[in-house]
Amino acid sequence: MSVVTGNSYLKNLLHGQSQLATSPLEKLNRLRANAVDRVSALRMPNIHDEEWRFTDISPLTKMSFQPIRIASPLQVSDVEHFYLSEAVTRLVFVDGVYAPHLSTQLSDTSEDSSVVVSNLSAATSENLATIEPYLGHHTEFQDNVFAALNTTFLHEGALIIVPRNVSVEMPVHLLFIATQKEVASYPRCLLISGSGSAVTVLEDYVALQEEAYVTNTVAEIVLADNAIVNHIRIQRDSNQAFHIANCAVSLARESRYQSVSVALGARISRYNLNVLLADEGAECTADGLALISNRQLADTHTCIDHTKPHCTSRQLHKCIVDDAAHAVFNGKIMVRPDAQLTDSSQSNRNLLLTSKARVDTKPQLEIFADDVKCAHGATVGQLDNEEIFYLKSRGLSEVTARNLLTYAFGAEIIDRIPIASLKFQLEQTVLERTQRS
Amino acid sequence: MIYQESKTLLEVRGLCATVNGIEILKGINLTVKSGEVHAIMGTNGSGKSTFAKVLAGHTAYEITGGTVVFEGKNLLDLAPEERARAGIFLGFQYPIEIPGVANNQFLRLAYNTAQVQRNKDELDPLEFDDLVREKMKLLKMNPDFLDRSVNEDFSGGEKKRNEILQMALLDPRLAILDETDSGLDIDAVRIVANGINQLAKKDNATILITHYQRMLNYIVPDYVHVMESGRIVKTGGKELALDLESHGYDWVSVEQPATVGT
Ligand SMILES: Nc1ncnc2c1ncn2[C@@H]1O[C@H](COP(=O)(O)OP(=O)(O)OP(=O)(O)O)[C@@H](O)[C@H]1O
Ligand SMILES: [Mg+2]
């Protein structure tokens, strides 16, 4: 039975887990123990599970991955090309291990000293009371084996605490660098933004080698009343890698969460984004771009949950699929009975560049309130012939017209990234990947 | 203007075209010489835009008969971009919106393609910026339109001005302007007409497709053609447009039931 194989595989993944140092946060130790129980009870998902219907992760289960204890000895010169000029505060993790000599913590910069931007293991004991209510609270792992696995290894990652009414001017760069094959890393990010605060956080996954490794990450983002969080997420892992990510966001009254997530790398990637609009007047924007080729698979599952009146959500998710790659989008918008005057729109647009490229899209709208404005839709197709004709009628060649339109399709999302140098970098990436000669 | 001994730019003979098997153009004849301004009028659905798009090379239409010669070349053999480079410009009745493509980038690409064709130097973004702002001033266009996506969320009139801006940049031999006047406010008609008049020279020509005399008050046509069910059924001088305005199209059909044009 598959349950048995699944379990032995999972048990193997837990190897070394028991050697994690006990945390000063008692809750964290309990969470880990719970998660170990859940991992023993669960199995790896397969395509017979509704949530994984289009994403066959069996290639992952054919390999074994272990966390490492000691990071590769990288120098600044090895990684500084990943640095962004706007993001002075930077936490760098190499194969999941915090690398202080590559990082610039907030205390080293001139920003407000009440703000915490630190690696989780170092900052936990000083911030026990602040962390306690939120850590592990927003990520459901009872039925999510990957979130459970991440929780069993919960000890390192990023901790960002922005006190009330503080605006962090510069973006915070969380840089996760993969350097070795067969490594599993389990980063955890916790962002607590106080009422009236504002911060921009970039979660950035990169690789130095084209190797097979697995990144299994969990991010928890909590917004108090009137807080503003810009969350940019760039997944540019190696094309051999597996990237599994869960992100849970919770919004209090009048708060605003704006996110752009871009998937460029990984052999198989899966991003679950759960946004809870927990109080009146909360607003969320969740845009995404998957730009994939060869045999890559990029799966994005989002759930935007309107629970209270007057909340707004906007979502534009785009996929550009080349060669025999495969994109999956499952976007659920939930409007609960209480959520009157919800204003929600969701659009999923997919561009298939070859006849072998594939996309499975499933926008889902579940409305239980009656006075709401909801629009959603999905398109799958090639470039628009009228647009091509318009450009050609101005003398542009077929190839130039197609290149321009394909680029524009992706650039629409990239343009929403509020960090200029990153935007420029990604525009170049989109350009390189979409241009034919 | 009609010049003695000017050469023929465009020669259309017996042009027939279908879309999805439906015959729309049923034998069009038209001769345009350099320096001339032709107006094409006609009822809704008579095939004016189809004719314009067929000349520009739209692939949705199948040519089922006839010939089109442009400056000695068989136009029907050329791809749309080759026609554009040969000097044909179509100002669309309904210019399409292209989200994500910056207007200035698009305009520069188009301009530089034309420059290469003319054996002239391409302009870099800064040089081009100066040029395009100059042209926009003539059309009283706000430079903000440069940073926006091509036609995206432009008003009807703004789209038409953007078409004329493209025409001004490309400086075509034959401009086919499909209802460029529709959607323009009173001042804009004058501004756009002035722009078109300034571009009109001895060695180029203009075909104006219009429903109204308004535009023709500013751009005086040498010939006015009336289209009806895929044919040109009457051709006259500028007075024909005035007659049409007072009598309507029925008057043409009654007077001259099934005549073939020039
Ligand atoms: N793709 C198509 N499929 C079917 N019929 C079409 C198609 N394109 C055009 N037609 C038909 O061809 C005829 C001519 O259309 P066209 O747009 O050329 O008219 P027009 O003279 O420009 O009209 P208007 O004055 O309203 O702009 C119309 O009856 C139109 O419905
Ligand atoms: Mg028309």
XYZ file of C-alpha atoms and ligand atoms in Angstrom:
731
model
C 0.000 0.000 0.000
C 1.187 3.497 -0.848
C 0.684 4.640 2.734
C 3.479 2.357 3.849
C 5.971 3.514 1.215
C 4.924 7.097 1.874
C 5.594 6.720 5.530
C 8.959 5.125 5.220
C 9.967 7.901 2.866
C 8.729 10.514 5.316
C 10.372 8.788 8.270
C 13.604 8.940 6.394
C 13.171 12.668 5.874
C 12.828 13.133 9.629
C 16.275 11.685 10.163
C 18.217 14.106 12.353
C 15.139 16.009 13.444
C 15.422 14.768 17.021
C 18.860 16.362 17.296
C 17.502 19.877 16.947
C 18.341 21.995 19.971
C 15.439 22.618 22.308
C 14.014 26.084 21.801
C 13.546 28.603 24.618
C 10.029 29.009 23.249
C 8.093 26.150 24.780
C 5.358 26.488 22.193
C 7.875 25.860 19.452
C 8.945 22.565 21.003
C 5.312 21.522 21.240
C 4.686 22.523 17.631
C 7.599 20.378 16.490
C 6.388 17.399 18.475
C 2.880 17.791 17.063
C 4.232 18.070 13.592
C 6.277 14.893 14.018
C 3.051 13.127 14.962
C 1.291 14.507 11.924
C 4.103 13.514 9.586
C 3.882 9.954 10.941
C 0.153 9.914 10.291
C 0.202 11.504 6.842
C 1.560 10.294 3.554
C 3.020 12.055 0.550
C 0.247 13.362 -1.692
C -0.246 11.956 -5.156
C -2.328 12.805 -8.191
C -5.349 11.039 -6.710
C -5.549 13.756 -4.088
C -7.788 16.575 -5.300
C -5.286 19.231 -4.231
C -2.511 17.554 -6.214
C -4.451 16.365 -9.230
C -2.285 18.087 -11.809
C 0.993 18.073 -9.944
C 2.765 14.786 -9.864
C 5.453 15.059 -7.205
C 6.585 11.454 -7.476
C 9.994 12.573 -8.840
C 10.584 14.163 -5.438
C 9.874 10.933 -3.588
C 12.461 9.102 -5.667
C 15.247 11.084 -4.054
C 16.368 11.546 -0.522
C 17.096 14.925 0.992
C 18.598 15.836 4.363
C 19.153 19.159 6.067
C 22.752 20.186 6.628
C 24.262 21.643 9.773
C 27.205 23.546 8.419
C 26.906 25.992 5.597
C 29.195 26.069 2.606
C 31.996 28.567 3.188
C 30.793 31.261 0.817
C 32.399 34.664 0.468
C 30.580 37.900 -0.161
C 32.096 37.920 -3.639
C 30.377 34.596 -4.406
C 26.927 35.951 -3.736
C 26.956 39.725 -3.968
C 25.506 39.630 -7.470
C 22.281 38.608 -5.755
C 22.310 41.713 -3.557
C 20.018 44.598 -4.369
C 21.131 48.175 -3.953
C 17.824 49.276 -2.410
C 17.747 46.470 0.140
C 20.336 47.389 2.727
C 18.929 45.067 5.342
C 19.564 41.538 4.231
C 19.375 38.124 5.838
C 21.210 35.445 3.917
C 20.682 31.717 4.357
C 22.918 29.197 2.657
C 21.280 25.806 2.211
C 18.967 26.791 5.039
C 21.727 27.802 7.442
C 21.976 31.442 8.490
C 25.120 33.133 7.185
C 25.840 36.185 9.385
C 28.932 37.249 7.457
C 26.858 37.594 4.276
C 24.007 39.376 6.015
C 23.420 42.944 7.124
C 21.087 43.069 10.045
C 18.898 46.015 10.729
C 20.942 47.093 13.749
C 23.867 47.671 11.364
C 21.841 50.157 9.370
C 20.324 53.414 10.419
C 16.727 52.252 10.486
C 14.552 52.484 13.563
C 16.092 50.408 16.347
C 12.735 49.149 17.596
C 12.317 47.125 14.413
C 13.465 43.506 14.504
C 14.954 41.942 11.405
C 16.912 38.937 12.497
C 17.424 35.257 11.991
C 14.804 33.366 13.918
C 17.031 31.180 16.094
C 19.002 34.155 17.418
C 16.032 36.425 18.047
C 13.574 33.988 19.561
C 14.576 34.270 23.199
C 14.459 38.087 23.160
C 11.023 38.198 21.556
C 9.247 35.271 23.169
C 6.090 37.154 24.085
C 5.704 38.783 20.683
C 6.300 35.586 18.729
C 4.300 33.226 20.882
C 0.765 34.098 19.653
C 1.688 33.986 15.983
C 4.320 31.367 15.292
C 2.708 28.311 13.810
C -0.688 29.825 14.415
C -1.508 30.681 10.824
C -0.161 27.688 9.020
C -2.369 24.712 9.159
C -0.307 21.526 9.084
C -2.795 18.917 10.228
C -3.454 17.833 6.646
C -0.559 19.458 4.885
C 2.432 17.157 4.978
C 4.858 19.762 3.645
C 3.870 22.383 6.195
C 4.110 19.647 8.834
C 7.601 18.696 7.659
C 8.695 22.304 7.774
C 7.323 22.557 11.297
C 9.165 19.463 12.496
C 12.400 21.226 11.546
C 11.265 24.661 12.688
C 14.278 26.455 14.100
C 15.744 28.821 11.554
C 14.541 31.474 9.179
C 13.631 35.121 9.307
C 11.920 37.074 12.012
C 10.629 40.530 11.214
C 8.764 42.589 13.769
C 7.641 46.088 12.860
C 6.226 47.956 15.854
C 3.105 50.090 15.607
C 3.261 53.178 13.419
C 6.786 52.424 12.232
C 7.481 52.498 8.515
C 10.554 50.637 7.378
C 11.805 52.670 4.439
C 14.075 50.211 2.692
C 12.957 46.804 1.522
C 14.127 43.833 3.587
C 15.833 41.168 1.509
C 15.552 37.537 2.633
C 17.977 35.688 0.429
C 17.969 31.892 0.367
C 20.904 30.477 -1.531
C 21.131 26.833 -2.479
C 24.583 25.424 -3.143
C 24.463 21.662 -2.729
C 22.596 18.711 -4.084
C 20.361 16.445 -2.001
C 19.947 19.084 0.676
C 16.609 19.799 2.244
C 16.112 23.225 3.730
C 13.159 24.230 5.857
C 13.160 27.993 6.243
C 10.456 29.697 8.254
C 9.592 33.356 7.953
C 7.517 35.177 10.478
C 6.511 38.760 9.803
C 4.570 40.592 12.473
C 3.527 44.074 11.411
C 2.055 46.272 14.108
C -0.898 48.579 13.626
C -0.202 51.421 11.255
C 3.213 50.035 10.299
C 4.576 49.570 6.802
C 7.237 47.288 5.393
C 8.382 45.737 2.124
C 9.809 42.238 2.263
C 11.446 40.318 -0.535
C 11.662 36.553 -0.238
C 14.223 35.480 -2.800
C 15.222 31.889 -3.598
C 18.320 31.480 -5.721
C 20.864 28.783 -6.590
C 24.580 28.736 -7.245
C 24.537 25.310 -8.883
C 22.191 23.407 -11.144
C 21.513 20.658 -8.605
C 18.559 18.726 -7.250
C 17.643 19.884 -3.767
C 14.432 20.664 -1.990
C 13.311 23.906 -0.450
C 10.309 23.537 1.801
C 9.384 26.893 3.193
C 6.668 28.353 5.352
C 5.964 32.043 5.714
C 3.542 33.546 8.184
C 2.533 37.148 7.809
C 0.385 38.952 10.311
C -0.976 42.442 9.713
C -2.504 44.420 12.561
C -5.024 47.237 11.952
C -3.971 49.643 9.196
C -0.672 47.885 8.557
C 0.741 47.746 5.045
C 2.901 44.869 3.865
C 4.440 44.574 0.434
C 5.513 41.013 -0.095
C 7.580 40.084 -3.117
C 8.485 36.513 -3.671
C 10.936 35.406 -6.348
C 11.527 31.739 -6.852
C 14.567 31.301 -9.071
C 15.729 27.945 -7.833
C 17.815 25.549 -9.917
C 15.911 23.828 -12.696
C 16.548 20.471 -10.983
C 15.205 21.594 -7.645
C 11.917 21.053 -5.868
C 10.334 24.056 -4.270
C 7.368 23.692 -1.950
C 6.089 26.779 -0.206
C 3.240 27.640 2.096
C 2.400 31.195 2.958
C -0.350 32.226 5.335
C -1.380 35.841 5.657
C -3.825 37.285 8.126
C -5.217 40.803 7.780
C -6.812 42.879 10.503
C -9.054 45.917 10.032
C -8.141 48.304 7.192
C -4.797 46.619 6.643
C -3.330 46.109 3.186
C -1.326 43.194 1.860
C 0.167 43.528 -1.610
C 2.073 40.666 -3.085
C 3.802 39.757 -6.305
C 5.141 36.259 -6.653
C 7.264 35.122 -9.550
C 8.156 31.512 -10.319
C 11.041 31.077 -12.724
C 12.973 28.082 -11.490
C 12.609 24.580 -10.055
C 11.749 21.363 -11.757
C 8.573 21.208 -9.706
C 7.321 24.098 -7.643
C 4.214 24.489 -5.587
C 3.151 27.685 -3.891
C 0.180 27.734 -1.550
C -0.917 31.210 -0.598
C -3.692 31.549 1.948
C -4.925 35.030 2.676
C -7.399 35.584 5.451
C -9.240 38.903 5.305
C -10.133 38.713 8.951
C -11.637 42.121 9.585
C -13.493 44.960 7.918
C -11.898 47.082 5.238
C -8.883 44.834 4.674
C -7.423 44.843 1.181
C -5.277 42.339 -0.601
C -3.575 42.190 -3.961
C -2.043 38.876 -4.937
C -0.399 38.923 -8.352
C 1.704 36.204 -9.840
C 3.762 35.198 -12.822
C 5.047 31.756 -13.716
C 7.526 31.781 -16.570
C 8.613 28.234 -17.273
C 10.096 26.097 -20.025
C 11.492 22.642 -20.823
C 9.801 20.187 -18.504
C 9.246 22.505 -15.563
C 6.068 22.419 -13.558
C 4.876 25.445 -11.607
C 1.787 25.102 -9.471
C 0.155 28.013 -7.666
C -2.719 27.431 -5.278
C -4.255 30.483 -3.695
C -7.151 30.943 -1.343
C -8.412 34.410 -0.525
C -10.913 34.208 2.274
C -13.300 37.135 2.766
C -14.770 36.750 6.234
C -15.902 40.298 7.082
C -17.667 43.151 5.243
C -16.041 45.745 2.995
C -12.916 43.822 2.102
C -11.271 44.051 -1.288
C -9.152 41.526 -3.130
C -7.442 41.784 -6.494
C -5.627 38.976 -8.182
C -3.951 38.723 -11.565
C -2.064 35.507 -12.122
C -0.256 34.909 -15.390
C 1.639 31.980 -16.821
C 3.925 31.886 -19.832
C 4.517 28.280 -20.686
C 7.168 27.243 -23.174
C 8.344 23.866 -24.533
C 6.686 20.991 -22.680
C 6.319 22.841 -19.405
C 3.191 22.697 -17.317
C 1.549 25.407 -15.259
C -1.181 24.867 -12.711
C -3.344 27.546 -11.163
C -5.999 26.937 -8.589
C -7.433 30.113 -7.185
C -10.192 30.054 -4.679
C -12.081 33.133 -3.591
C -14.234 32.514 -0.572
C -16.902 35.007 0.465
C -18.382 34.088 3.844
C -21.949 34.934 4.893
C -20.726 37.881 6.960
C -18.677 39.364 4.144
C -21.230 41.745 2.647
C -19.974 44.404 0.233
C -16.998 42.292 -0.711
C -15.253 43.579 -3.817
C -13.190 40.884 -5.419
C -11.681 40.263 -8.804
C -9.535 37.444 -10.019
C -8.069 36.855 -13.413
C -5.835 34.074 -14.636
C -4.274 34.512 -18.058
C -2.121 31.890 -19.675
C 0.062 32.085 -22.707
C 1.124 28.822 -24.290
C 4.128 29.217 -26.551
C 4.156 25.722 -28.006
C 1.645 23.004 -28.735
C 3.206 20.825 -26.021
C 2.922 23.455 -23.317
C 0.118 22.800 -20.896
C -1.884 24.644 -18.310
C -4.532 23.495 -15.893
C -6.501 26.320 -14.399
C -9.292 26.244 -11.910
C -10.636 29.525 -10.612
C -13.164 28.872 -7.871
C -15.620 31.352 -6.504
C -17.578 30.381 -3.425
C -20.012 33.080 -2.396
C -22.218 32.865 0.659
C -23.086 36.568 0.956
C -25.597 38.315 -1.313
C -24.428 41.909 -1.644
C -21.026 41.442 -3.258
C -19.121 42.377 -6.389
C -17.050 39.476 -7.652
C -15.506 39.016 -11.065
C -13.309 36.186 -12.131
C -12.121 34.538 -15.270
C -9.409 32.565 -16.939
C -8.020 32.581 -20.456
C -5.678 30.147 -22.118
C -4.246 30.858 -25.485
C -1.685 32.026 -27.916
C -0.892 35.612 -28.782
C -3.724 37.727 -30.113
C -3.755 37.909 -33.921
C -5.215 41.412 -33.999
C -2.413 42.663 -31.772
C 0.168 40.989 -34.000
C -1.425 42.520 -37.090
C -1.457 45.970 -35.547
C 2.273 45.793 -34.832
C 3.052 44.340 -38.247
C 1.033 47.054 -39.948
C 3.590 49.456 -38.463
C 6.452 47.586 -40.064
C 7.482 45.329 -37.176
C 8.446 41.839 -38.287
C 6.429 38.836 -37.191
C 9.215 37.810 -34.806
C 9.592 41.278 -33.321
C 5.844 41.591 -32.880
C 5.619 38.227 -31.144
C 8.599 38.952 -28.932
C 7.214 42.299 -27.926
C 3.820 40.864 -27.045
C 5.201 37.888 -25.150
C 7.490 40.142 -23.195
C 4.636 42.533 -22.469
C 2.515 39.684 -21.192
C 5.066 38.922 -18.484
C 6.165 42.493 -17.904
C 2.690 43.467 -16.787
C 3.310 41.536 -13.552
C 6.989 42.435 -13.187
C 6.052 46.112 -13.443
C 4.138 45.780 -10.198
C 7.285 45.027 -8.212
C 8.112 48.111 -6.132
C 11.908 47.565 -6.077
C 13.471 49.208 -9.129
C 16.681 47.190 -9.437
C 14.863 43.897 -8.982
C 12.277 44.940 -11.513
C 15.015 45.729 -13.985
C 16.740 42.370 -13.364
C 13.522 40.460 -13.864
C 12.605 42.432 -16.964
C 15.904 41.255 -18.423
C 15.096 37.679 -17.416
C 11.677 37.867 -19.034
C 13.265 39.393 -22.125
C 15.898 36.639 -22.382
C 13.387 33.891 -21.897
C 10.726 35.139 -24.253
C 12.758 36.298 -27.229
C 12.991 34.176 -30.336
C 15.141 34.925 -33.322
C -4.015 67.819 -55.169
C -4.081 66.593 -58.757
C -0.785 67.113 -60.511
C -0.273 66.693 -64.231
C 1.970 63.727 -65.047
C 2.200 62.503 -61.485
C 2.767 58.777 -61.280
C 0.326 56.148 -60.222
C 0.865 55.006 -56.643
C -1.920 52.506 -56.270
C -3.817 50.601 -58.907
C -6.653 48.347 -57.730
C -8.437 46.263 -60.354
C -11.424 43.983 -59.779
C -10.478 43.290 -56.173
C -12.618 40.604 -54.544
C -12.209 39.317 -51.005
C -14.038 37.010 -48.639
C -14.017 36.451 -44.906
C -15.039 33.038 -43.594
C -16.357 32.283 -47.073
C -18.596 35.376 -47.183
C -17.880 37.663 -50.100
C -17.378 41.227 -48.884
C -15.422 42.948 -51.633
C -16.960 42.360 -55.028
C -14.722 43.923 -57.626
C -13.167 47.177 -56.511
C -11.442 49.458 -58.989
C -9.456 52.431 -57.786
C -6.505 54.399 -59.079
C -4.581 56.723 -56.800
C -1.832 58.959 -58.141
C 0.759 60.682 -56.053
C -0.304 63.999 -54.633
C -3.983 63.073 -54.566
C -6.499 62.920 -51.754
C -9.318 60.422 -52.168
C -12.337 60.186 -49.926
C -14.312 56.968 -49.655
C -17.795 57.212 -48.270
C -20.608 54.697 -48.071
C -23.162 53.066 -45.844
C -22.295 51.054 -42.764
C -21.210 47.584 -43.707
C -20.491 48.464 -47.342
C -16.926 47.183 -47.021
C -14.800 50.297 -46.501
C -12.829 48.979 -43.528
C -12.491 45.609 -45.174
C -10.971 47.276 -48.222
C -8.578 49.218 -45.996
C -7.506 46.131 -44.073
C -7.092 44.103 -47.240
C -4.740 46.791 -48.545
C -2.781 46.597 -45.279
C -2.568 42.803 -45.565
C -4.849 41.525 -42.820
C -4.773 37.741 -42.986
C -8.394 37.218 -41.981
C -9.430 38.111 -45.536
C -8.938 35.858 -48.490
C -8.319 37.507 -51.828
C -10.473 35.745 -54.375
C -9.860 37.939 -57.391
C -8.278 41.048 -58.840
C -4.942 42.786 -58.576
C -3.378 45.488 -56.469
C -0.233 47.191 -57.697
C 1.576 49.641 -55.440
C 4.458 51.582 -56.943
C 4.929 48.879 -59.545
C 4.982 46.033 -56.987
C 2.311 43.396 -56.607
C 1.033 44.382 -53.194
C -0.837 41.142 -52.596
C 2.471 39.246 -52.570
C 3.751 41.237 -49.616
C 3.350 40.498 -45.903
C 1.747 43.260 -43.809
C 5.099 44.423 -42.444
C 6.559 44.559 -45.961
C 3.643 46.689 -47.099
C 4.201 49.006 -44.170
C 7.865 49.285 -45.036
C 6.966 49.929 -48.668
C 5.049 52.953 -47.429
C 1.466 51.880 -46.761
C -0.067 53.120 -43.556
C -3.464 52.182 -42.206
C -5.008 54.366 -39.541
C -7.423 51.962 -37.921
C -11.103 52.676 -37.361
C -10.779 50.851 -34.045
C -7.137 50.947 -32.901
C -6.461 47.963 -30.663
C -5.210 48.245 -27.085
C -1.978 46.425 -26.306
C -1.500 46.183 -22.541
C 2.084 45.910 -21.391
C 3.674 47.356 -24.529
C 4.877 50.861 -23.740
C 3.750 53.359 -26.344
C 7.158 55.027 -26.617
C 8.918 51.701 -27.071
C 6.458 50.678 -29.746
C 6.686 54.007 -31.552
C 10.478 53.890 -31.528
C 10.569 50.323 -32.848
C 8.219 51.289 -35.661
C 10.130 54.484 -36.402
C 13.500 52.742 -36.470
C 12.170 50.044 -38.760
C 11.162 52.790 -41.166
C 14.548 54.495 -40.767
C 16.373 51.300 -41.702
C 14.129 51.031 -44.733
C 15.054 54.572 -45.757
C 18.762 53.856 -45.174
C 18.839 56.342 -42.350
C 20.201 56.057 -38.826
C 18.120 54.546 -36.069
C 17.495 56.797 -33.098
C 18.370 55.882 -29.534
C 15.704 56.383 -26.863
C 16.861 59.908 -25.999
C 17.054 61.133 -29.566
C 13.726 59.551 -30.311
C 12.170 61.157 -27.280
C 13.010 64.613 -28.615
C 11.560 63.787 -31.996
C 8.350 62.245 -30.754
C 7.675 65.087 -28.331
C 8.050 67.517 -31.196
C 5.480 65.607 -33.253
C 3.149 65.316 -30.304
C 3.222 69.060 -29.849
C 1.880 69.498 -33.373
C -0.991 67.177 -32.538
C -1.493 68.786 -29.130
C -0.962 65.434 -27.430
C 0.072 65.165 -23.817
C 3.548 63.535 -23.527
C 2.140 61.326 -20.746
C 0.800 59.086 -23.473
C 4.365 57.963 -24.164
C 4.661 56.131 -20.869
C 1.353 54.381 -21.130
C 0.655 51.084 -22.835
C -0.279 51.327 -26.507
C -3.836 52.700 -26.646
C -4.691 51.117 -23.309
C -7.497 53.066 -21.669
C -7.070 55.869 -24.203
C -10.321 57.632 -25.014
C -11.715 57.180 -28.521
C -10.276 60.507 -29.665
C -6.924 59.868 -28.005
C -6.567 56.607 -29.889
C -7.167 58.404 -33.169
C -4.546 61.011 -32.355
C -2.135 58.239 -31.505
C -2.757 56.808 -34.982
C -1.932 60.141 -36.591
C 1.161 60.397 -34.411
C 2.301 57.082 -35.864
C 1.566 58.333 -39.335
C 3.593 61.470 -38.675
C 6.532 59.350 -37.499
C 6.387 56.854 -40.347
C 5.778 59.414 -43.109
C 4.073 56.943 -45.472
C 3.635 57.113 -49.245
C 0.011 56.098 -49.008
C -2.005 56.767 -45.878
C -5.372 55.056 -45.572
C -7.252 56.704 -42.742
C -10.305 54.761 -41.696
C -12.754 57.096 -39.971
C -9.981 58.950 -38.237
C -12.454 61.792 -37.721
C -14.999 59.717 -35.815
C -14.691 60.265 -32.113
C -12.689 63.462 -32.447
C -14.005 66.599 -30.828
C -14.401 69.762 -32.926
C -10.979 71.129 -32.077
C -9.336 67.769 -32.553
C -10.745 67.404 -36.070
C -9.034 70.645 -36.991
C -5.782 69.702 -35.283
C -5.668 66.259 -36.826
C -6.690 67.579 -40.244
C -3.897 70.159 -40.047
C -1.487 67.389 -39.194
C -2.616 65.356 -42.186
C -2.415 68.369 -44.486
C 1.122 69.116 -43.368
C 2.158 65.588 -44.239
C 0.510 65.704 -47.675
C 3.121 66.212 -50.362
C 3.549 65.840 -54.052
C 4.930 62.326 -53.798
C 2.455 60.792 -51.368
C -1.289 60.286 -51.272
C -4.135 59.900 -48.807
C -7.303 57.843 -48.791
C -9.771 59.163 -46.243
C -12.628 56.923 -45.248
C -15.301 59.048 -43.648
C -18.999 59.490 -43.090
C -18.926 63.242 -42.679
C -18.262 66.395 -44.619
C -16.700 67.834 -41.463
C -13.227 66.431 -42.108
C -13.449 67.222 -45.816
C -13.875 70.916 -45.025
C -10.285 70.839 -43.869
C -8.815 68.210 -46.141
C -10.215 68.883 -49.559
C -10.510 65.661 -51.565
C -9.666 65.474 -55.227
C -12.025 62.522 -55.650
C -14.944 61.237 -53.668
C -15.972 57.598 -54.064
C -19.129 55.974 -52.840
C -18.979 52.369 -51.781
C -21.939 50.080 -51.762
C -22.011 46.319 -51.139
C -18.338 45.820 -51.763
C -18.029 48.005 -54.879
C -17.317 51.603 -55.727
C -20.594 52.663 -57.315
C -19.954 56.326 -57.914
C -16.988 58.637 -58.193
C -17.013 62.396 -58.332
C -15.264 65.543 -57.183
C -15.448 67.190 -53.787
C -19.048 68.345 -54.501
C -20.195 64.717 -54.386
C -19.629 64.661 -50.641
C -21.857 67.701 -50.244
C -24.548 66.136 -52.412
C -24.396 62.992 -50.289
C -24.682 65.030 -47.135
C -27.898 66.656 -48.344
C -29.463 63.720 -50.232
C -28.193 60.576 -48.487
C -27.006 57.341 -50.061
C -30.356 56.276 -51.516
C -29.925 59.062 -53.993
C -26.749 57.402 -55.333
C -28.263 53.951 -55.593
C -31.329 55.263 -57.440
C -29.445 57.474 -59.798
C -26.781 54.975 -60.690
C -27.832 51.463 -59.776
C -24.967 49.142 -60.695
C -22.171 51.164 -62.176
C -18.564 50.258 -61.708
C -16.283 53.083 -60.538
C -13.291 54.718 -62.237
N -14.859 38.556 -39.753
C -16.049 38.787 -40.348
N -16.989 37.817 -40.376
C -18.184 38.039 -40.961
N -18.527 39.203 -41.536
C -17.631 40.188 -41.528
C -16.343 40.045 -40.943
N -15.668 41.193 -41.097
C -16.520 42.025 -41.758
N -17.680 41.421 -42.013
C -18.837 42.016 -42.692
O -18.387 42.669 -43.836
C -19.177 43.802 -44.103
C -18.289 44.991 -44.337
O -17.701 45.390 -43.106
P -16.766 46.675 -42.999
O -16.256 46.741 -41.635
O -15.780 46.619 -44.090
O -17.828 47.841 -43.269
P -17.621 49.419 -43.265
O -17.997 49.884 -44.602
O -16.268 49.764 -42.792
O -18.726 49.871 -42.213
P -18.729 51.086 -41.151
O -19.133 52.287 -41.894
O -19.775 50.696 -40.192
O -17.367 51.178 -40.564
C -20.116 43.963 -42.915
O -21.380 43.482 -43.277
C -19.484 43.098 -41.858
O -20.464 42.571 -41.001
Mg -15.537 50.703 -41.160
